[in-house]
Structures are given as structure tokens and as C-alpha cells.
Coordinates of C-alpha atoms and ligand atoms in Angstrom, one line a residue:
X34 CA -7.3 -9.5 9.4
X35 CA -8.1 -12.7 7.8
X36 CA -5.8 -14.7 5.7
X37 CA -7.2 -16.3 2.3
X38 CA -6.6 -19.4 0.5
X39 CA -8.0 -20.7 -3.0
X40 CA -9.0 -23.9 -3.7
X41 CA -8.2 -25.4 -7.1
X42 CA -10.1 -28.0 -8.1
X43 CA -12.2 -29.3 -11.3
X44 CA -13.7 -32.0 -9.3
X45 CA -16.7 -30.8 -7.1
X46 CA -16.8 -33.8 -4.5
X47 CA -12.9 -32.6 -4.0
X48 CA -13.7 -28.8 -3.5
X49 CA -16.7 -29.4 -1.2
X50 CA -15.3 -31.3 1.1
X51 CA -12.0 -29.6 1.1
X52 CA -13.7 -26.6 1.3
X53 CA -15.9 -28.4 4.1
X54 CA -12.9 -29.1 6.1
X55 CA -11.5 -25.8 6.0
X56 CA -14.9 -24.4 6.8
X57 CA -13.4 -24.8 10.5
X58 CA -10.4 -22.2 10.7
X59 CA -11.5 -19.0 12.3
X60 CA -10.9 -15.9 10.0
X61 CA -9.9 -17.2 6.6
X62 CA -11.8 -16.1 4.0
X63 CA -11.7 -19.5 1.3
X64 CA -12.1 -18.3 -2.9
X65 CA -12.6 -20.9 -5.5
X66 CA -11.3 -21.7 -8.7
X67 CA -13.6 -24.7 -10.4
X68 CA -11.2 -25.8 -13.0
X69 CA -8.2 -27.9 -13.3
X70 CA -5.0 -26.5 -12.9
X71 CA -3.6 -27.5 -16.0
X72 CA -7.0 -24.9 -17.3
X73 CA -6.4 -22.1 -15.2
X74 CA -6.3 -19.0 -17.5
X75 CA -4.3 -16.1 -16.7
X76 CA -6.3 -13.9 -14.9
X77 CA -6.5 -16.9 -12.2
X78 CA -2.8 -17.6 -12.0
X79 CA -2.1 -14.0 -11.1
X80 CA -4.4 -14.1 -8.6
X81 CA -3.5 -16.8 -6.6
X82 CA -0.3 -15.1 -5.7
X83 CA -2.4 -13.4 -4.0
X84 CA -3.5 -15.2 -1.7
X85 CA -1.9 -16.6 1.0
X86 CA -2.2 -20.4 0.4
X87 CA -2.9 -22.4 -3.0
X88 CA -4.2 -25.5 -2.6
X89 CA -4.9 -27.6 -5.6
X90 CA -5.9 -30.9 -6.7
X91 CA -3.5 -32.5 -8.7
X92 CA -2.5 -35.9 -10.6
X93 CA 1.4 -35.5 -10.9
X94 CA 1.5 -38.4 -13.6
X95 CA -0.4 -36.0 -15.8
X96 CA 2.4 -33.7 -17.4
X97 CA -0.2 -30.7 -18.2
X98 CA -0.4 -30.5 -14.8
X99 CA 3.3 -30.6 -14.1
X100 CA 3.8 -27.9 -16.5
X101 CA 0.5 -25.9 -15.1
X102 CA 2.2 -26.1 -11.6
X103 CA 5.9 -25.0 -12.5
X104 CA 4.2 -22.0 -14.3
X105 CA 1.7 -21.7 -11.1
X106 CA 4.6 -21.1 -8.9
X107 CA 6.7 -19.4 -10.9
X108 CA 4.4 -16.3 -9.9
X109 CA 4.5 -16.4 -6.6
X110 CA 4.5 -14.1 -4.7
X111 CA 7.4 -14.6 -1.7
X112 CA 5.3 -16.0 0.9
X113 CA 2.3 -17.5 -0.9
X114 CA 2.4 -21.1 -0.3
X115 CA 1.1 -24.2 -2.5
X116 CA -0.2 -27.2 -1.3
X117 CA -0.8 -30.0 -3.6
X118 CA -3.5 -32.2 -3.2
X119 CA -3.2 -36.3 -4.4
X120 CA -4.3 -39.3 -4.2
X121 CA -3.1 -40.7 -0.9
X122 CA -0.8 -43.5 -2.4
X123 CA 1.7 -41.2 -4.0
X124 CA 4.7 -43.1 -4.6
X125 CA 8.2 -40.9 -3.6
X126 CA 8.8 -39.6 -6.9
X127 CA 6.1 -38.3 -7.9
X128 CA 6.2 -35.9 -5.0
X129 CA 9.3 -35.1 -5.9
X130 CA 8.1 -33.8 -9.1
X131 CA 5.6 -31.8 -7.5
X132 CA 8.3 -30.2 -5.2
X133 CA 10.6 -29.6 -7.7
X134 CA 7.9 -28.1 -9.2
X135 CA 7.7 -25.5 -6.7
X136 CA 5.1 -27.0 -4.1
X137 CA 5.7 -26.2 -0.5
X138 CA 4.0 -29.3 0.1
X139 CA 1.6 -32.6 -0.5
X140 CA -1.5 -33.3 1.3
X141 CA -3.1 -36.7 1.0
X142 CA -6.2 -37.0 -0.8
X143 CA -8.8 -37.9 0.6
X144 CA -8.2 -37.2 4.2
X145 CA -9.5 -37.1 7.7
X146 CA -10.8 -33.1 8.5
X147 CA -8.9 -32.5 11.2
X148 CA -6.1 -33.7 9.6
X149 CA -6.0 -31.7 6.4
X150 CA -6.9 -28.7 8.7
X151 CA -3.6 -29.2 10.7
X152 CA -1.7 -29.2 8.1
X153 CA -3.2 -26.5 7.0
X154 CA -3.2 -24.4 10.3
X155 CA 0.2 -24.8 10.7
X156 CA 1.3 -23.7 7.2
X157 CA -1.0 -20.1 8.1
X158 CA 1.4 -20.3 11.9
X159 CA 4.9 -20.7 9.8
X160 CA 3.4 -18.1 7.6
X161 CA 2.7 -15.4 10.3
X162 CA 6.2 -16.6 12.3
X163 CA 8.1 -15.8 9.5
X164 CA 6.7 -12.6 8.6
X165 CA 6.8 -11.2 12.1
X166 CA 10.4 -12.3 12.3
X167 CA 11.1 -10.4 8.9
X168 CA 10.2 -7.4 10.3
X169 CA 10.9 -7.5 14.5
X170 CA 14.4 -6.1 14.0
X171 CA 13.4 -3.2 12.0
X172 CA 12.0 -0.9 14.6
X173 CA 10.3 2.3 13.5
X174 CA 13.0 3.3 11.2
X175 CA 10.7 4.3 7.9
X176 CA 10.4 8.2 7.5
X177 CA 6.6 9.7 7.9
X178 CA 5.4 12.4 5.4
X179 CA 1.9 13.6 6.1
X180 CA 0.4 15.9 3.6
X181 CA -2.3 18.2 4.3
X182 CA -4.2 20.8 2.0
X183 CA -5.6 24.3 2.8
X184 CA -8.1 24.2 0.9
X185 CA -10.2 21.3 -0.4
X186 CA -9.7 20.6 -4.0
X187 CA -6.3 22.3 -3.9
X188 CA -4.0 19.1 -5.0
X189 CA -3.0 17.7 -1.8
X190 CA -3.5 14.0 -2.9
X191 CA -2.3 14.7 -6.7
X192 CA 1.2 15.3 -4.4
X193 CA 0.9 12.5 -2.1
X194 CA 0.2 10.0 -4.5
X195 CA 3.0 11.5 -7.1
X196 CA 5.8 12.3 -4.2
X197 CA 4.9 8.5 -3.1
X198 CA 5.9 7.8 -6.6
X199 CA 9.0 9.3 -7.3
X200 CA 10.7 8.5 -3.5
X201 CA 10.7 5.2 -5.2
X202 CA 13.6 6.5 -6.7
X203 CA 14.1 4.2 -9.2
X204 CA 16.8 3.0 -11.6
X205 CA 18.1 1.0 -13.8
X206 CA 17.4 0.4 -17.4
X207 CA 13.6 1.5 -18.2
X208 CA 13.2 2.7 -14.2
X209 CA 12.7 -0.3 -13.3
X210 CA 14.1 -1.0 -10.0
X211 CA 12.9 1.1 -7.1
X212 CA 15.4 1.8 -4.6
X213 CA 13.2 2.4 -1.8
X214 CA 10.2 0.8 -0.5
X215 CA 7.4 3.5 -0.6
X216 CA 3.7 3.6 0.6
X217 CA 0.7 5.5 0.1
X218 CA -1.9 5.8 2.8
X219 CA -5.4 7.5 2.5
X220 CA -6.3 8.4 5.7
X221 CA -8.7 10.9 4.1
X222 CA -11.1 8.0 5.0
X223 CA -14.4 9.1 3.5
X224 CA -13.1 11.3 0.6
X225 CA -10.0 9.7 -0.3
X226 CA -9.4 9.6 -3.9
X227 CA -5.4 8.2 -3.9
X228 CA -7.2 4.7 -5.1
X229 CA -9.0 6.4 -7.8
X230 CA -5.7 8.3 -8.9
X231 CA -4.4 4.9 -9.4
X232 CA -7.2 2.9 -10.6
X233 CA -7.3 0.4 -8.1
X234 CA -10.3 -1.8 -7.2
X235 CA -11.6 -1.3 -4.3
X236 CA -10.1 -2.0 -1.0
X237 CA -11.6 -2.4 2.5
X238 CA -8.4 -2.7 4.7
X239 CA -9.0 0.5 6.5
X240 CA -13.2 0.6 6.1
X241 CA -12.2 -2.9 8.5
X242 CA -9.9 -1.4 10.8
X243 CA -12.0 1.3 11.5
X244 CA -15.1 -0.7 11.7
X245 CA -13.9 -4.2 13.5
X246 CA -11.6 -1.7 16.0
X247 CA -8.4 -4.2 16.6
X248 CA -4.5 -3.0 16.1
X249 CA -2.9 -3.9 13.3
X250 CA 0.2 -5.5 12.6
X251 CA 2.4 -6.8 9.8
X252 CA 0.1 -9.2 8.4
X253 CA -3.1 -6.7 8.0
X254 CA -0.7 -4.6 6.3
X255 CA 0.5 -7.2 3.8
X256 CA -3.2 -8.1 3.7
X257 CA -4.5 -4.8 2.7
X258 CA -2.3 -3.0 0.1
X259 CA -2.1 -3.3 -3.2
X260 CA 1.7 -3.3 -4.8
X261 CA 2.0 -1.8 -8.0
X262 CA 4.1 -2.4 -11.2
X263 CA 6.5 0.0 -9.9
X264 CA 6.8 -1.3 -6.1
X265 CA 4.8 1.9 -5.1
X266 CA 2.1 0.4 -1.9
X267 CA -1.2 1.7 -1.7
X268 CA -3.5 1.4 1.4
X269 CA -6.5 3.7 -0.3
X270 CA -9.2 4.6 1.6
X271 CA -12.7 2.5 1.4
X272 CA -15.3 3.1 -1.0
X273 CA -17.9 3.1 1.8
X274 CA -18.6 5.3 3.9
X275 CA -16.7 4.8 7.2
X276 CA -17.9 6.8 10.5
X277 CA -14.6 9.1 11.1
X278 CA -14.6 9.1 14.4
X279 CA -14.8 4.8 14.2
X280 CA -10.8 4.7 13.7
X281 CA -9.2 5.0 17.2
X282 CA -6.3 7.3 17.9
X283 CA -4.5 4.0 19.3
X284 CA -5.0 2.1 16.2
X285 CA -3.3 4.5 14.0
X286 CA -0.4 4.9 16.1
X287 CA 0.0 1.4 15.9
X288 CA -0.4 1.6 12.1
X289 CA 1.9 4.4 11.7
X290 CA 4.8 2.0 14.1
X291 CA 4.3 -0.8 11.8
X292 CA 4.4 1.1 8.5
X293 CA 7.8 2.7 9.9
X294 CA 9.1 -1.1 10.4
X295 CA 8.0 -1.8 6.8
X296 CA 8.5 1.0 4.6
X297 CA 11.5 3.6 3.5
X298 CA 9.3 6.3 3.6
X299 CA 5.5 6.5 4.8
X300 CA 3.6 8.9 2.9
X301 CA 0.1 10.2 4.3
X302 CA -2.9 12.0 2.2
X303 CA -4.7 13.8 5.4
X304 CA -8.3 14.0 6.4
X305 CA -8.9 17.5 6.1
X306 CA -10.9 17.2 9.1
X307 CA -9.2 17.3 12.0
X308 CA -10.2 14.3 14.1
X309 CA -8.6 13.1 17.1
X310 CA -7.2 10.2 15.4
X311 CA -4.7 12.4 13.5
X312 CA -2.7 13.0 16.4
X313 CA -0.2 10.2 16.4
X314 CA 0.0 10.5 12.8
X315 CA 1.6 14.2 13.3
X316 CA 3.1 13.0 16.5
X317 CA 5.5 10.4 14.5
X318 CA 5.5 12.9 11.1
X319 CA 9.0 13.7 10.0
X320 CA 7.7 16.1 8.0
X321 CA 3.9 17.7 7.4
X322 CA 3.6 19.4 3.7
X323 CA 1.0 21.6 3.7
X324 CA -0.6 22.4 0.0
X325 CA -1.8 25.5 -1.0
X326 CA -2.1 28.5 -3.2
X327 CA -1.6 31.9 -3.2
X328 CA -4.7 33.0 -2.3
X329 CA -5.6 34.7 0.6
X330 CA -8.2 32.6 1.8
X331 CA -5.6 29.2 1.4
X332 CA -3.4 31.8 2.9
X333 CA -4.8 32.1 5.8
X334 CA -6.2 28.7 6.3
X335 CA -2.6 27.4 6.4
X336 CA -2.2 29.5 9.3
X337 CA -4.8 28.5 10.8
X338 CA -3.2 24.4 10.3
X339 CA 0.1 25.6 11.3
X340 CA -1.2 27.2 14.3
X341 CA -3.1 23.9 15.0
X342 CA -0.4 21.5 14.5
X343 CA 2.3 23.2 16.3
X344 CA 0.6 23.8 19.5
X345 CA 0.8 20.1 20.3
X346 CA 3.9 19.4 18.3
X347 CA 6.3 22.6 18.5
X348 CA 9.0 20.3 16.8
X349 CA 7.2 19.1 13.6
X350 CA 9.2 20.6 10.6
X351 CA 6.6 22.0 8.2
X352 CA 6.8 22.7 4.8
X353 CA 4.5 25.0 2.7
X354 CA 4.0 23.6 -0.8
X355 CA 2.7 26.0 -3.4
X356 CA 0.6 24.5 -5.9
X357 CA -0.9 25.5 -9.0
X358 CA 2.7 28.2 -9.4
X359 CA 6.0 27.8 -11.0
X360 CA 8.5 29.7 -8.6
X361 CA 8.6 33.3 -10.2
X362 CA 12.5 34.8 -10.6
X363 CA 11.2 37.0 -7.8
X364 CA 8.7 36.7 -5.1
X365 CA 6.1 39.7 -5.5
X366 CA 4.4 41.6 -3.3
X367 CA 1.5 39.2 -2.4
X368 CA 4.1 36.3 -2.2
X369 CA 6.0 38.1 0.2
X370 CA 3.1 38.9 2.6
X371 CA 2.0 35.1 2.5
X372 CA 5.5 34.5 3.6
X373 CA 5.4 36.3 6.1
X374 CA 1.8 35.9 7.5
X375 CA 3.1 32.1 7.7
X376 CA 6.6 33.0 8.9
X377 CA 8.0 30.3 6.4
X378 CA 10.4 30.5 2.7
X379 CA 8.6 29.0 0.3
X380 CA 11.1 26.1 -1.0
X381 CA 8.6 24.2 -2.9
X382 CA 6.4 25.2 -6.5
X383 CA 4.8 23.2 -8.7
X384 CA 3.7 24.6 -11.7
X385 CA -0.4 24.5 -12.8
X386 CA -0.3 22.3 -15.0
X387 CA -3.5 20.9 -16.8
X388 CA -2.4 18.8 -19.4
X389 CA 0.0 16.5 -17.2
X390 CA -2.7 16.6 -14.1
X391 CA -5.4 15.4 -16.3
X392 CA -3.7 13.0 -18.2
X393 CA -2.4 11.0 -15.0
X394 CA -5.7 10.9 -13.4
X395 CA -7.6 9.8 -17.1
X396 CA -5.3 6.8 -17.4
X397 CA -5.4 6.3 -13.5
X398 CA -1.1 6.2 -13.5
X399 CA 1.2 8.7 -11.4
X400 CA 2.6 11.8 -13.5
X401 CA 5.6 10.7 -14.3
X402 CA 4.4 7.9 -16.0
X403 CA 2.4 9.2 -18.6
X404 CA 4.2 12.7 -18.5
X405 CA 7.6 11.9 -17.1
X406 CA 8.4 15.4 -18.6
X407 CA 6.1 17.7 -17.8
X408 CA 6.3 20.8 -15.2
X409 CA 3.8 19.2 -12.7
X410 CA 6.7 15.8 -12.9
X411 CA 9.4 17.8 -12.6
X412 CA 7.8 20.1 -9.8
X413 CA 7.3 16.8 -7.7
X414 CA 10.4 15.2 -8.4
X415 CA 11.9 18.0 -6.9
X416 CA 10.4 18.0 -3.9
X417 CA 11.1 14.2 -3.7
X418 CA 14.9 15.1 -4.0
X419 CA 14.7 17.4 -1.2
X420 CA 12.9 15.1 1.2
X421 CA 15.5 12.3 0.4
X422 CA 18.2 14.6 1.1
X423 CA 16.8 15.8 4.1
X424 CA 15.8 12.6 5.2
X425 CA 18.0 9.8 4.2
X426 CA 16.3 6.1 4.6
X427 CA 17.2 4.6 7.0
X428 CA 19.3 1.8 6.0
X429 CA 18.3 -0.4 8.8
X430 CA 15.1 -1.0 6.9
X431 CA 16.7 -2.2 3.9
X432 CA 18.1 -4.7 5.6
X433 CA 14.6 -6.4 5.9
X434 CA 14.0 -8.1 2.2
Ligands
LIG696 N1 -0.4 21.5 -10.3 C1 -1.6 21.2 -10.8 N2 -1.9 21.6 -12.1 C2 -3.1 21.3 -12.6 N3 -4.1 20.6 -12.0 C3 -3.8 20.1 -10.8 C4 -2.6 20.4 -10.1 N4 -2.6 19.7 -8.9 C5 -3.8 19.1 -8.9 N5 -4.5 19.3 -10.0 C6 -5.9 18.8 -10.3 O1 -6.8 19.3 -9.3 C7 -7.8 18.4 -9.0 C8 -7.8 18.2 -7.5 O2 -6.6 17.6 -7.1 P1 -6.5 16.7 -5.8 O3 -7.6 15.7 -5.8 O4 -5.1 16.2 -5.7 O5 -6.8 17.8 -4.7 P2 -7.1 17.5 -3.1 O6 -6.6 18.7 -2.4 O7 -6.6 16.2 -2.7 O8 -8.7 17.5 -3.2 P3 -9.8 16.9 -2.1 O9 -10.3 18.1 -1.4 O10 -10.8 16.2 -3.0 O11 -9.0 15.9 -1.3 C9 -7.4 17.1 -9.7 O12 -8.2 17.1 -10.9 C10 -6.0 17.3 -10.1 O13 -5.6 16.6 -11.2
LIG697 MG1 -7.6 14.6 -1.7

């Protein structure tokens, strides 16, 4: 996957040929921002932290642009870094007010190609070292929910996306901190909706990997998600259409093993077709959920997935999750024969429950955000509890940050 950088600059000679020079690294895909940095609005300065190098052209005896800078940097994100760009004669302390101002470092304006493109090369290598170092003790430790429906339709993402939510498990005053690190993955690839459920933009992380058919590692991963407010990641599914069969069974096992290295817990919405591809993703589950009603078509279609799934993975622990039910004080009669034409107990219920459903999907939030209360919340956060319980985090993961 290709790293990015923006250019800041109000001065066009200064952007083209910066932009000229950089022209030359393979695989970096180059955004610009045509004012100064001292007139960046808002919506600019967030976005830069996203990005994995800020370059900008700055005059540090201009105090606007001091300011501009601290406040530049002051969003960062960990590993985004900023270059400033000045006149060549610089004397000491002026740089030293950049730094202090929270740039990584100060490139020479103007300067030989080659050179700024070293400089700038090797800042993208100390970027990748570090991030692969972050993570290389951390083997495969993250646990893997995947979640599967019976029936199209019958709320399979609406609990992926929500359980994703609440194994956050945050705390603190106003919820705030998260005390696990949590991701949703649509590898419903052509259907997916989790992005929608959220209201992301659209992403084409996965569209890529299925297209452009190389493994992916840490730095795709960073790349591709989206981190919301609440520390919940997101790798949603592409808004184009992507061939199913173009994702390779290889790839996603490789996906899966760097997720684990990454993440507390891993949760997956499922295709409902079942392609080759979703193999290593129920050969590394900790746990499948299967979602469905009481109905005797769903029924029996979740035979037909158990069936499916356990013939090549006798060990997979599966759990039936009823939606669209509160648990009744007693099972009746039809319950009782589901049970038993699925040789399971029904641990899990989550109450139909329109209000709280639609609400979360109008404002594009999880549940228990705009209806922390409600049964479908409550329903979910139960079945959060029980997967924490059941499987702990791994604390070795925690000790990557
Ligand atoms: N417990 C519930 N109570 C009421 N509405 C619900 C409940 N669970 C899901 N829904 C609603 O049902 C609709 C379908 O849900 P969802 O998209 O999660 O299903 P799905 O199984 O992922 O469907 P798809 O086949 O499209 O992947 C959504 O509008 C959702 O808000
Ligand atoms: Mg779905």
C-alpha cells in the first residue's frame, strides 16, 4: 500500500518543484494544500495527521507561522511526521524554533532533487522500521470473532459493528477511554454495509487488496482503516464492486495474522457466500456467531452453516445468536425444537427492537451511542460481556502502544 504525504505550500514555484522531485518515489500517492500554513483552516489541519508525512514551506521569523506549526503538530497523529521547508541559510535558532515547535525536521529550500528525495525516502524507511518493530513481538495474540447470518437481512452486521463497539470496553468519565483496541472488518466485500452503519467515506483498502493481489502487513493496515472517536477501527468493505473470488485465501490469512498482532479483539462481518477465501478466517476464529431468528427457514439454514463450518473445523466454538427476540422466561415449544435441530443452548437474545436499530443507522453511530439504553444496547453489551469473559485479551498485545 502506498504511503502519502501533503505538500503545504502558498507558493506555486515551491509546490511544483517539490512536488516534481517527489514525483520520483514509487508508491506514494502526493495531496496538496495551496495555502500557507499560517491559512490552513481546520478541515486541512485534521487531515494532515493523516497522512504520513507533512511537508511545508515555512519562514520561521514569521510568528503566524510559528503559531500555525505548534497547532499543526499538536494533532498529530503518533507517527505522522513534519518536515519543514526554508530557505537554505537558516541560522541555528531559527530551527530550533521550528523543532521546538514540533518539526521532525528541516529541509533546505531550494534543493538538489535527489537530495530532498533522500531525505525524504529515508523518513518513509524510519517510518516503516518503527512500525514493524512496534508490532514484531506481538505475535497473533488478538482474539478473532467472525459473525455470520442465516438469513440475509437478518442483522448480522447491525451485531458486528455494535459488539465491535462495546468490546471497547470503555471507561472513565464520559466513556471515554477504551480499554481494548477493537476492529471491524467487512469482508462481506460487495454487500458490506459496516461503513455505511458508521457513516464513513469511502474506503478502498480491501477493493486494493483484492484487486492488486499482494499480502498485507502492518502498514496497509494502518493505511486503510479509519479510527473513530471512540478508538473503534473500521476496515469497511469497498463501494465498488470487487470480483469475490479476486481476494486470495493466502491474503486473508495473512490479514487475519496481522490484525491478531494489532488488535485486542478482531471482529468479522462474513460474506454470506461461502468462498474459498473464508477459510483461514474460520481457521484462526476464536469464535463464529451465527445470527438468526426463529424461523424455520433461518432455522435450518444455520444447520446447514454449522454443518459447513465444522466439517473442516470440528474445533471452532459456535455460538447461535437469536435476533429480533428478547429471551422468553421459558423456551417454548418451537424454541425448543430449534434447539435441538442445531444441538446448541441458546445463550444469546437480543430483543427486536426498531426504535434503537433505526436510530443508530439514521445518524450513522453504534447503538449505544445514540440509545445507550435501549434493549437492542443492552442485548449486545451482553454478549460483549460474555465474549470478554470467555476470551480474555491477551495482555501481550497491550503491551504494544
Ligand atoms: N434487533 C433488531 N431490532 C430491530 N431492527 C434490527 C435488529 N437488528 C437489525 N435490525 C435492522 O435490520 C436491518 C438489517 O440489519 P443488518 O444490515 O445488520 O442485517 P444483515 O444480516 O447484515 O443484512 P445483509 O444481508 O444486508 O448483510 C437494518 O435496518 C437493522 O437496523
Ligand atoms: Mg450485512
Amino acid at each position: 500500500m502506498s504511503n502519502s504525504i501533503l505538500l503545504i505550500s502558498a507558493d506555486k514555484d515551491i509546490s511544483d518543484s517539490v512536488g516534481k522531485a517527489l514525483d520520483g518515489l514509487e508508491d506514494v500517492r502526493i495531496d496538496r494544500e495551496d495555502a500557507s500554513v499560517s491559512k490552513l483552516n481546520g478541515t486541512a489541519v485534521e487531515m494532515a495527521a493523516n497522512h504520513d508525512i507533512v511537508i511545508f514551506a515555512t519562514d520561521p521569523s514569521n510568528a503566524a507561522d510559528l503559531t500555525a506549526i505548534e497547532h499543526l503538530t499538536e494533532q498529530r497523529k503518533e507517527d505522522t511526521v513534519y518536515l519543514a521547508l526554508t530557505d537554505g541559510d537558516l541560522p541555528l535558532s531559527k530551527a530550533r524554533a521550528l523543532t521546538r515547535a514540533g518539526v521532525d525536521d528541516v529541509l533546505p529550500y531550494p534543493a538538489a532533487n535527489d537530495e530532498l528525495l533522500e531525505q525524504v525516502n529515508s523518513w518513509l524507511a524510519k517510518k516503516r522500521a518503527a512500525l514493524e518493530e512496534k508490532y514484531a513481538n506481538a505475535a497473533s495474540l488478538g482474539k478473532v470473532i467472525a459473525v455470520q447470518q442465516a438469513r440475509g437481512g437478518i442483522g448480522s452486521t447491525t451485531v458486528a459493528v455494535n459488539l465491535a463497539d462495546q468490546l471497547l470496553d470503555r471507561k472513565g468519565t464520559f466513556k471515554k477511554e477504551a480499554a481494548n483496541k477493537v476492529v471491524v472488518v467487512d469482508l462481506d466485500l460487495q454487500f458490506g454495509t459496516v461503513g455505511d452503519f458508521l457513516d464513513l467515506d469511502e474506503q478502498e483498502g480491501l477493493l486494493q487488496l483484492a484487486v492488486e493481489n499482494f499480502l498485507p502487513d502492518v502498514h496497509w493496515v494502518e493505511q486503510s482503516l479509519v479510527r473513530l472517536p471512540s478508538g473503534l477501527a473500521v476496515l469497511a468493505a469497498p463501494q465498488k464492486f470487487a470480483p469475490l473470488d479476486a481476494l486470495e485465501a493466502n491474503q486473508v490469512q495473512v490479514l487475519v495474522a496481522t490484525l491478531k498482532s494489532m488488535f485486542d479483539y478482531i471482529v468479522i462481518d462474513m460474506p454470506r457466500a461461502l468462498v474459498g477465501w473464508i477459510e483461514p478466517v474460520l481457521e484462526d476464529a476464536d469464535k463464529l456467531l451465527i445470527v438468526t431468528d426463529m424461523t424455520v427457514p433461518a432455522v435450518r439454514a444455520s444447520r446447514r452453516l454449522m454443518e459447513f463450518v465444522l466439517a473442516d473445523n470440528a474445533q471452532l466454538p459456535i455460538e447461535i445468536i437469536v435476533n429480533h427476540e428478547k429471551k422468553p422466561m421459558m423456551l417454548r415449544e418451537h424454541h425448543r425444537e430449534a434447539a435441538k435441530a442445531l444441538d446448541v443452548k441458546f445463550n444469546h437474545w437480543i430483543a427486536h427492537d426498531e426504535k434503537a436499530a433505526r436510530e443508530a443507522v439514521d445518524f450513522g453511530k453504534p447503538v449505544s451511542e445514540v440509545a445507550g439504553r435501549s434493549d437492542l444496547s443492552k442485548g449486545i453489551a451482553g454478549l460483549a460481556k460474555a465474549i470478554m469473559t470467555e476470551l480474555p485479551k491477551d495482555k501481550a498485545v497491550a503491551r504494544v502502544q
